[in-house]
């Protein structure tokens, strides 16, 4: 039976305690928490700096039985210092988190790979994997680049995070995906988008952060992708939609996202 996680971006307007309660009501087994912003000044809930919020988050996790799948988002830039993430790792361990989303915003891929290896080593000491998400506008723009870097780093905690939207927009291939060793895939992200790909980088970023579609309601081949992904992986439902959030409350969005995700998985299994 598929295990679903409510991604932070789907309901980023909710602080962790409220998100946990909502996930439990809707039927999600897990959640993802954004502890660090994707961009400077972006929304994040820095539990490592807020003892009261962390205590309440831990209390809600224990009360509901909801687990933490992943933590977001470690965006590597030229000035990134791996040693600075110790409180982040420690907080992740207290939360019982399993994975960390990593993104590459460093044009020097040799430097990034070296720091990513150090990060994997440090994260592993706290029971966390480090999952590199390829995105077309980052310095790891596609699956092949992610495969190369993770292969070179060759650490047990290193993994590749497949996001359905980025997989499609980067024109990565199912053939390449089939060659990834199973132990390099720890969880993946499910959403949808129009069949027509955005024409510019700015449009790619805007669509990814603000205009995603519920699984099965767009033009991405989600069934084909789902058939290749291992059944054992947690499926994170990541459907940020700024426009929809203006008129539809968080719980309705989360329920709709989960129902849509389940429908895609069932369709894929029926087609296998």
Coordinates of N, CA, C and O in Angstrom, one line a residue, residues 7 35 37 76 80 116 129 147 156 175 185 196 214 222 252 266 271:
X7 N 3.6 17.4 1.4 CA 4.8 18.2 1.3 C 4.6 19.6 1.8 O 3.5 20.1 1.8
X35 N 12.2 23.8 7.1 CA 13.0 24.5 8.2 C 13.9 25.6 7.7 O 14.3 26.5 8.4
X37 N 14.5 28.4 4.2 CA 13.8 28.9 3.0 C 14.5 28.5 1.7 O 15.7 28.3 1.7
X76 N 22.6 24.7 -1.6 CA 24.0 24.9 -1.6 C 24.4 26.1 -2.6 O 24.1 26.0 -3.8
X80 N 28.2 28.4 1.1 CA 27.6 27.4 2.0 C 28.7 26.8 2.9 O 29.7 26.3 2.4
X116 N 28.8 18.5 -0.8 CA 27.7 17.6 -0.7 C 28.2 16.3 -0.1 O 27.4 15.7 0.8
X129 N 19.2 10.9 5.3 CA 19.7 10.8 3.9 C 19.8 12.2 3.4 O 19.1 13.1 3.9
X147 N 22.6 11.9 -11.4 CA 23.2 10.6 -11.3 C 24.7 10.6 -11.3 O 25.3 9.8 -10.5
X156 N 26.5 6.2 1.2 CA 25.2 5.6 1.5 C 24.1 6.5 1.7 O 22.9 6.2 1.4
X175 N 14.2 5.8 -19.3 CA 15.3 4.8 -19.5 C 16.4 5.0 -18.5 O 17.0 4.1 -17.9
X185 N 17.3 5.8 -4.3 CA 16.0 6.5 -4.3 C 15.4 6.3 -3.0 O 15.1 5.1 -2.6
X196 N 2.4 21.4 -22.1 CA 3.3 22.3 -22.8 C 4.3 22.9 -21.7 O 3.9 23.4 -20.7
X214 N -3.0 19.3 -9.5 CA -3.1 18.1 -8.8 C -2.8 16.9 -9.7 O -3.0 17.0 -10.9
X222 N 2.4 10.8 -15.7 CA 2.6 10.4 -14.3 C 2.4 8.9 -14.2 O 3.1 8.3 -13.3
X252 N -9.0 21.5 2.4 CA -9.6 21.1 1.2 C -8.6 20.8 0.1 O -8.6 19.8 -0.6
X266 N -3.1 4.2 -8.3 CA -4.0 3.0 -8.6 C -4.0 2.8 -10.1 O -4.0 1.7 -10.6
X271 N -2.3 -0.6 -14.7 CA -1.7 -0.6 -16.1 C -0.4 -1.5 -16.1 O 0.1 -1.7 -17.2

